[in-house]
Amino acid sequence: MATGIVSTAIHNAATLGSGTYSDLADLISAILFFAAVVGYVALIVFTIAGWFTGAGVVDEVRREIANDGFTVLAFTAASGVLAARALAAGSTWAAVTCAVVALVSWVILGYTAVIAAFFSAAQSREHPPAPTTPLPWTHVNGTWFLMVVGTQAVAVAFGALAAAKRVKWYAEVAALWWGIGVLILIVMAVLVVARLIIVGLSHDDEVAPYWVLMGAGAISVLAGAEVIGTGSAQRLVTHDVVGTLCLMAWIFGTWLIPLLIVLMIWHARRPGTHSGFRTALWSIVFPIGMWGVASRQLGIAWQVPWIKTMGTWEAWLALLIWVIVFVGMLRWWWRWLSTRRSETSSPAR
């Protein structure tokens, strides 16, 4: 998901220059796109293989939904992002396939996650937790915005297809899912803010996923810009309404960035907080990359050159953050492998 959107951002950045600059940007974008596709296909293959070999894939998905809420919607978001990137690469069949996968997975995983959240809340009311048990509110965190991201990813995928192919039902799906995503964004924002006020943040809480709030707003802007780009192919929502809401979401998301930076610095300086690489850091890469892509599309839709230019150049910042997190992940893997080797080679006591 993060790699796919950074690939899209660098692909857009190639339009700002020519010659060596454009060739370098295209090469980096192609490498990132290849890496995103390989990871995406590997995830699907291993999941299917685990399903048929009895590796407990279904139980793992259930456990993730029960413990981590809406993180499973990252697959839906990745499908939608790759659909738009594949279309930019000229592969319509891959774009349509990924868009359909995003839509189907949104229906299955999205409803399952929402129902699980309702059941969890109902059980907590019927059986109040013990004093040592985490409060139900602690399960509400930044990852819940992945429901918004997954929903808007469907809108992005079908909006891009509608703008390119002028198929009416593509445009209508984009408009409908964009509207659903906006409403879910409001609901999730209220829940997460209530959680922060009621429970607060402990040193065990990971703050990186709260960047997904900004990412949810950014992808809502991108989806809205794609809906505007469909022209008269759909009449479910007016372009003035979509454009106004997108501009407000972009302003709010931009306003959040300094607050999120301060939050991470404050939390990192608290005693007992976890430092070093953790997979949650990838939830920072996606919002940063998405903000740039969304800003560029908003600038195009509203015909505001400075927003378009700023969003396009931001791709290189997103790439820098991606490299930092990727290198941190490689170092973490290397240390883990070194530890395993030392444990294996050490003589039995």
Short mmCIF file of C-alpha atoms in Angstrom, two decimals:
data_model
loop_
_atom_site.label_atom_id
_atom_site.label_comp_id
_atom_site.label_asym_id
_atom_site.label_seq_id
_atom_site.Cartn_x
_atom_site.Cartn_y
_atom_site.Cartn_z
CA MET A 1 0.00 0.00 0.00
CA ALA A 2 2.71 2.48 1.03
CA THR A 3 5.06 1.37 -1.75
CA GLY A 4 2.31 1.61 -4.36
CA ILE A 5 1.36 5.20 -3.51
CA VAL A 6 5.00 6.32 -3.41
CA SER A 7 5.45 4.75 -6.85
CA THR A 8 2.46 6.75 -8.08
CA ALA A 9 3.86 9.94 -6.55
CA ILE A 10 7.27 9.50 -8.22
CA HIS A 11 5.54 8.66 -11.51
CA ASN A 12 3.74 11.99 -11.28
CA ALA A 13 6.98 13.77 -10.36
CA ALA A 14 8.50 12.64 -13.66
CA THR A 15 6.19 15.09 -15.45
CA LEU A 16 8.02 18.06 -13.87
CA GLY A 17 11.17 17.56 -15.90
CA SER A 18 12.64 15.91 -18.96
CA GLY A 19 15.71 13.99 -20.00
CA THR A 20 17.76 12.44 -17.20
CA TYR A 21 15.45 13.69 -14.45
CA SER A 22 12.34 12.19 -16.04
CA ASP A 23 14.12 8.92 -16.84
CA LEU A 24 15.38 8.59 -13.25
CA ALA A 25 11.93 9.28 -11.79
CA ASP A 26 10.33 6.76 -14.15
CA LEU A 27 12.95 4.14 -13.22
CA ILE A 28 12.44 4.63 -9.48
CA SER A 29 8.68 4.54 -9.92
CA ALA A 30 8.88 1.33 -11.96
CA ILE A 31 11.10 -0.35 -9.35
CA LEU A 32 8.73 0.60 -6.55
CA PHE A 33 5.73 -0.53 -8.60
CA PHE A 34 7.42 -3.88 -9.25
CA ALA A 35 8.19 -4.28 -5.54
CA ALA A 36 4.58 -3.43 -4.63
CA VAL A 37 3.19 -5.93 -7.15
CA VAL A 38 5.56 -8.68 -5.97
CA GLY A 39 4.57 -8.12 -2.35
CA TYR A 40 0.88 -7.98 -3.24
CA VAL A 41 0.99 -11.20 -5.28
CA ALA A 42 3.08 -12.96 -2.63
CA LEU A 43 0.53 -12.03 0.03
CA ILE A 44 -2.31 -13.46 -2.06
CA VAL A 45 -0.39 -16.63 -2.96
CA PHE A 46 0.67 -17.36 0.63
CA THR A 47 -2.84 -16.65 1.89
CA ILE A 48 -4.42 -19.02 -0.64
CA ALA A 49 -1.76 -21.66 0.03
CA GLY A 50 -2.33 -21.38 3.76
CA TRP A 51 -6.07 -21.69 3.22
CA PHE A 52 -5.77 -25.01 1.36
CA THR A 53 -3.01 -26.44 3.51
CA GLY A 54 -4.89 -25.87 6.75
CA ALA A 55 -2.44 -23.30 8.08
CA GLY A 56 -5.16 -21.51 10.01
CA VAL A 57 -5.50 -18.52 7.67
CA VAL A 58 -9.16 -18.00 8.54
CA ASP A 59 -8.36 -18.11 12.24
CA GLU A 60 -5.56 -15.59 11.73
CA VAL A 61 -7.91 -13.20 9.91
CA ARG A 62 -10.49 -13.59 12.67
CA ARG A 63 -7.84 -12.98 15.31
CA GLU A 64 -6.59 -9.87 13.50
CA ILE A 65 -10.11 -8.47 13.19
CA ALA A 66 -10.81 -9.19 16.85
CA ASN A 67 -7.56 -7.69 18.12
CA ASP A 68 -6.66 -5.00 15.60
CA GLY A 69 -10.02 -3.86 14.25
CA PHE A 70 -9.83 -2.62 10.70
CA THR A 71 -6.22 -3.41 9.75
CA VAL A 72 -7.44 -6.09 7.32
CA LEU A 73 -8.75 -3.25 5.15
CA ALA A 74 -5.12 -2.50 4.26
CA PHE A 75 -5.49 -5.22 1.62
CA THR A 76 -8.46 -3.41 0.10
CA ALA A 77 -6.55 -0.14 0.12
CA ALA A 78 -3.54 -1.75 -1.53
CA SER A 79 -5.76 -3.24 -4.24
CA GLY A 80 -7.28 0.15 -5.04
CA VAL A 81 -3.92 1.95 -5.07
CA LEU A 82 -2.39 -0.68 -7.36
CA ALA A 83 -5.40 -0.45 -9.67
CA ALA A 84 -4.82 3.27 -10.21
CA ARG A 85 -1.06 2.75 -10.65
CA ALA A 86 -1.56 -0.11 -13.11
CA LEU A 87 -3.86 2.10 -15.17
CA ALA A 88 -1.17 4.81 -15.25
CA ALA A 89 1.24 2.13 -16.48
CA GLY A 90 -1.14 1.33 -19.34
CA SER A 91 -2.39 -2.04 -18.07
CA THR A 92 -6.17 -1.77 -18.16
CA TRP A 93 -6.84 -5.44 -17.43
CA ALA A 94 -4.66 -5.32 -14.28
CA ALA A 95 -6.37 -2.11 -13.19
CA VAL A 96 -9.85 -3.59 -13.62
CA THR A 97 -8.82 -6.80 -11.82
CA CYS A 98 -7.38 -4.93 -8.83
CA ALA A 99 -10.40 -2.61 -8.73
CA VAL A 100 -12.80 -5.55 -8.61
CA VAL A 101 -10.69 -7.23 -5.92
CA ALA A 102 -10.79 -4.00 -3.92
CA LEU A 103 -14.58 -3.80 -4.21
CA VAL A 104 -15.20 -7.45 -3.29
CA SER A 105 -12.72 -7.42 -0.39
CA TRP A 106 -14.26 -4.18 0.89
CA VAL A 107 -17.67 -5.84 1.07
CA ILE A 108 -16.37 -8.97 2.81
CA LEU A 109 -13.70 -7.56 5.12
CA GLY A 110 -15.39 -4.23 5.76
CA TYR A 111 -18.69 -5.64 6.95
CA THR A 112 -16.93 -8.36 8.93
CA ALA A 113 -14.79 -5.79 10.77
CA VAL A 114 -17.77 -3.52 11.52
CA ILE A 115 -19.88 -6.43 12.82
CA ALA A 116 -16.97 -7.62 14.96
CA ALA A 117 -16.62 -4.11 16.44
CA PHE A 118 -20.33 -4.05 17.31
CA PHE A 119 -20.16 -7.50 18.94
CA SER A 120 -17.08 -6.48 20.93
CA ALA A 121 -18.85 -3.38 22.22
CA ALA A 122 -21.96 -5.39 23.12
CA GLN A 123 -19.93 -7.96 25.04
CA SER A 124 -18.11 -5.26 26.98
CA ARG A 125 -21.45 -3.84 28.13
CA GLU A 126 -22.79 -7.23 29.17
CA HIS A 127 -19.56 -8.32 30.85
CA PRO A 128 -17.68 -5.31 32.25
CA PRO A 129 -13.91 -5.84 32.10
CA ALA A 130 -11.89 -6.55 35.21
CA PRO A 131 -9.68 -3.75 36.56
CA THR A 132 -6.61 -5.38 34.98
CA THR A 133 -8.30 -5.82 31.58
CA PRO A 134 -7.78 -3.06 28.95
CA LEU A 135 -10.84 -0.90 28.50
CA PRO A 136 -12.84 -1.42 25.29
CA TRP A 137 -11.96 2.12 24.22
CA THR A 138 -8.28 1.15 23.97
CA HIS A 139 -9.08 -0.86 20.82
CA VAL A 140 -10.14 2.35 19.08
CA ASN A 141 -7.01 3.81 17.52
CA GLY A 142 -5.62 5.24 14.32
CA THR A 143 -5.86 1.92 12.48
CA TRP A 144 -9.64 2.32 12.45
CA PHE A 145 -9.19 4.95 9.74
CA LEU A 146 -8.16 2.10 7.44
CA MET A 147 -11.89 1.58 6.99
CA VAL A 148 -11.98 5.03 5.40
CA VAL A 149 -8.82 4.40 3.39
CA GLY A 150 -10.16 1.10 2.07
CA THR A 151 -13.48 2.66 1.12
CA GLN A 152 -11.89 5.60 -0.67
CA ALA A 153 -9.41 3.29 -2.40
CA VAL A 154 -12.37 1.68 -4.15
CA ALA A 155 -13.51 5.15 -5.23
CA VAL A 156 -10.01 6.04 -6.44
CA ALA A 157 -9.71 2.86 -8.52
CA PHE A 158 -13.09 3.15 -10.21
CA GLY A 159 -12.79 6.92 -10.56
CA ALA A 160 -9.50 6.54 -12.42
CA LEU A 161 -11.03 3.86 -14.64
CA ALA A 162 -14.09 6.02 -15.32
CA ALA A 163 -11.96 9.03 -16.26
CA ALA A 164 -9.88 6.91 -18.64
CA LYS A 165 -12.58 4.70 -20.17
CA ARG A 166 -15.74 6.82 -19.72
CA VAL A 167 -17.78 3.90 -18.42
CA LYS A 168 -20.85 5.15 -16.58
CA TRP A 169 -21.08 2.50 -13.88
CA TYR A 170 -17.41 2.97 -13.01
CA ALA A 171 -18.14 6.64 -12.34
CA GLU A 172 -21.23 5.83 -10.28
CA VAL A 173 -19.34 3.34 -8.11
CA ALA A 174 -16.65 5.97 -7.55
CA ALA A 175 -19.23 8.58 -6.52
CA LEU A 176 -21.10 6.21 -4.19
CA TRP A 177 -17.99 4.92 -2.43
CA TRP A 178 -16.58 8.43 -2.12
CA GLY A 179 -19.78 9.48 -0.30
CA ILE A 180 -19.65 6.43 1.96
CA GLY A 181 -16.01 7.13 2.73
CA VAL A 182 -16.69 10.74 3.73
CA LEU A 183 -19.42 9.66 6.15
CA ILE A 184 -17.25 6.91 7.65
CA LEU A 185 -14.42 9.41 8.04
CA ILE A 186 -16.64 11.64 10.19
CA VAL A 187 -17.78 8.70 12.34
CA MET A 188 -14.25 7.35 12.82
CA ALA A 189 -12.90 10.79 13.66
CA VAL A 190 -15.48 11.20 16.42
CA LEU A 191 -14.71 7.75 17.85
CA VAL A 192 -10.94 8.20 17.82
CA VAL A 193 -11.06 11.68 19.33
CA ALA A 194 -13.39 10.35 22.06
CA ARG A 195 -10.92 7.55 22.74
CA LEU A 196 -8.03 10.01 23.08
CA ILE A 197 -10.04 12.17 25.48
CA ILE A 198 -11.44 9.32 27.59
CA VAL A 199 -8.43 6.98 27.73
CA GLY A 200 -5.45 9.01 26.52
CA LEU A 201 -2.17 7.52 25.34
CA SER A 202 -0.06 5.17 27.42
CA HIS A 203 3.59 4.38 26.78
CA ASP A 204 2.49 1.06 25.23
CA ASP A 205 0.31 2.74 22.60
CA GLU A 206 1.72 3.15 19.11
CA VAL A 207 1.17 6.67 17.79
CA ALA A 208 2.33 6.10 14.20
CA PRO A 209 -1.10 4.75 13.09
CA TYR A 210 -2.68 8.10 13.95
CA TRP A 211 -1.05 9.37 10.76
CA VAL A 212 -3.70 7.30 9.00
CA LEU A 213 -6.19 10.03 9.97
CA MET A 214 -4.29 12.40 7.71
CA GLY A 215 -4.02 9.65 5.10
CA ALA A 216 -7.77 9.05 5.29
CA GLY A 217 -8.42 12.72 4.62
CA ALA A 218 -5.87 12.76 1.79
CA ILE A 219 -7.28 9.73 0.00
CA SER A 220 -10.75 11.22 0.38
CA VAL A 221 -9.41 14.26 -1.48
CA LEU A 222 -7.88 12.05 -4.17
CA ALA A 223 -11.08 10.06 -4.57
CA GLY A 224 -13.12 13.26 -4.82
CA ALA A 225 -10.73 14.63 -7.45
CA GLU A 226 -11.13 11.39 -9.41
CA VAL A 227 -14.92 11.75 -9.18
CA ILE A 228 -14.64 15.29 -10.55
CA GLY A 229 -12.45 13.91 -13.34
CA THR A 230 -15.25 11.60 -14.48
CA GLY A 231 -17.09 14.65 -15.85
CA SER A 232 -20.72 14.05 -16.72
CA ALA A 233 -20.44 10.26 -16.49
CA GLN A 234 -22.24 10.36 -13.15
CA ARG A 235 -24.90 12.66 -11.73
CA LEU A 236 -25.16 11.28 -8.20
CA VAL A 237 -23.11 14.07 -6.65
CA THR A 238 -22.43 17.52 -8.05
CA HIS A 239 -18.86 18.54 -8.71
CA ASP A 240 -19.27 21.73 -6.67
CA VAL A 241 -20.18 19.73 -3.57
CA VAL A 242 -17.36 17.25 -4.11
CA GLY A 243 -14.83 19.99 -4.77
CA THR A 244 -15.79 22.01 -1.69
CA LEU A 245 -15.62 18.99 0.63
CA CYS A 246 -12.29 17.94 -0.89
CA LEU A 247 -10.82 21.38 -0.33
CA MET A 248 -11.96 21.33 3.32
CA ALA A 249 -10.52 17.84 3.81
CA TRP A 250 -7.22 18.93 2.24
CA ILE A 251 -6.98 21.96 4.50
CA PHE A 252 -7.76 19.87 7.57
CA GLY A 253 -5.27 17.15 6.61
CA THR A 254 -2.55 19.71 5.99
CA TRP A 255 -3.29 21.33 9.34
CA LEU A 256 -2.87 17.94 11.04
CA ILE A 257 0.69 17.34 9.81
CA PRO A 258 2.52 19.56 12.36
CA LEU A 259 0.32 18.20 15.17
CA LEU A 260 1.17 14.62 14.23
CA ILE A 261 4.88 15.42 14.14
CA VAL A 262 4.69 17.00 17.61
CA LEU A 263 2.68 14.01 18.88
CA MET A 264 5.33 11.56 17.70
CA ILE A 265 8.17 13.59 19.23
CA TRP A 266 6.31 13.95 22.52
CA HIS A 267 5.44 10.27 22.68
CA ALA A 268 8.97 9.15 21.73
CA ARG A 269 10.41 11.15 24.64
CA ARG A 270 8.10 9.55 27.19
CA PRO A 271 9.73 6.94 29.47
CA GLY A 272 9.12 3.34 28.48
CA THR A 273 8.03 3.95 24.89
CA HIS A 274 9.09 1.56 22.17
CA SER A 275 11.82 2.86 19.87
CA GLY A 276 13.42 1.52 16.72
CA PHE A 277 11.76 -0.09 13.73
CA ARG A 278 8.26 -1.55 13.97
CA THR A 279 5.82 -2.35 11.19
CA ALA A 280 3.53 0.47 12.35
CA LEU A 281 6.00 2.96 10.86
CA TRP A 282 4.75 2.01 7.40
CA SER A 283 1.50 3.71 8.39
CA ILE A 284 3.42 7.01 8.23
CA VAL A 285 4.73 6.42 4.70
CA PHE A 286 1.33 5.94 3.10
CA PRO A 287 -0.28 9.17 4.38
CA ILE A 288 2.73 11.25 3.36
CA GLY A 289 2.75 9.78 -0.13
CA MET A 290 -1.02 10.04 -0.42
CA TRP A 291 -1.00 13.70 0.64
CA GLY A 292 1.26 14.58 -2.29
CA VAL A 293 -0.74 12.62 -4.86
CA ALA A 294 -4.02 14.02 -3.54
CA SER A 295 -2.69 17.58 -3.55
CA ARG A 296 -1.60 17.20 -7.15
CA GLN A 297 -4.98 15.88 -8.24
CA LEU A 298 -6.80 18.59 -6.28
CA GLY A 299 -4.68 21.24 -7.98
CA ILE A 300 -5.56 19.77 -11.36
CA ALA A 301 -9.28 19.52 -10.55
CA TRP A 302 -9.46 23.08 -9.18
CA GLN A 303 -6.92 24.42 -11.70
CA VAL A 304 -4.68 25.79 -8.94
CA PRO A 305 -1.08 25.45 -10.22
CA TRP A 306 0.72 25.96 -6.90
CA ILE A 307 -1.18 23.15 -5.17
CA LYS A 308 -0.48 20.86 -8.11
CA THR A 309 3.23 21.74 -8.15
CA MET A 310 3.63 21.43 -4.38
CA GLY A 311 1.93 18.04 -4.34
CA THR A 312 4.04 16.78 -7.23
CA TRP A 313 7.37 17.83 -5.70
CA GLU A 314 6.35 16.30 -2.35
CA ALA A 315 6.88 12.89 -3.96
CA TRP A 316 10.60 13.10 -3.18
CA LEU A 317 9.93 13.64 0.51
CA ALA A 318 7.64 10.60 0.46
CA LEU A 319 10.43 8.61 -1.21
CA LEU A 320 12.91 9.72 1.47
CA ILE A 321 10.56 8.58 4.25
CA TRP A 322 10.03 5.29 2.40
CA VAL A 323 13.81 4.70 2.17
CA ILE A 324 14.32 5.47 5.87
CA VAL A 325 11.60 3.04 6.95
CA PHE A 326 12.73 0.40 4.45
CA VAL A 327 16.35 0.57 5.66
CA GLY A 328 15.10 0.33 9.24
CA MET A 329 13.14 -2.78 8.30
CA LEU A 330 16.21 -4.37 6.66
CA ARG A 331 18.30 -3.67 9.76
CA TRP A 332 15.60 -5.20 11.95
CA TRP A 333 15.53 -8.33 9.74
CA TRP A 334 19.32 -8.60 9.82
CA ARG A 335 19.42 -8.41 13.62
CA TRP A 336 16.65 -10.98 13.87
CA LEU A 337 18.47 -13.36 11.53
CA SER A 338 21.74 -12.84 13.42
CA THR A 339 19.99 -13.63 16.69
CA ARG A 340 18.47 -16.80 15.22
CA ARG A 341 21.85 -17.92 13.88
CA SER A 342 23.55 -17.36 17.24
CA GLU A 343 20.81 -19.30 19.02
CA THR A 344 21.08 -22.15 16.53
CA SER A 345 24.87 -22.34 16.56
CA SER A 346 25.24 -22.08 20.35
CA PRO A 347 25.97 -25.45 22.03
CA ALA A 348 23.20 -27.08 24.04
CA ARG A 349 23.50 -26.46 27.74
#
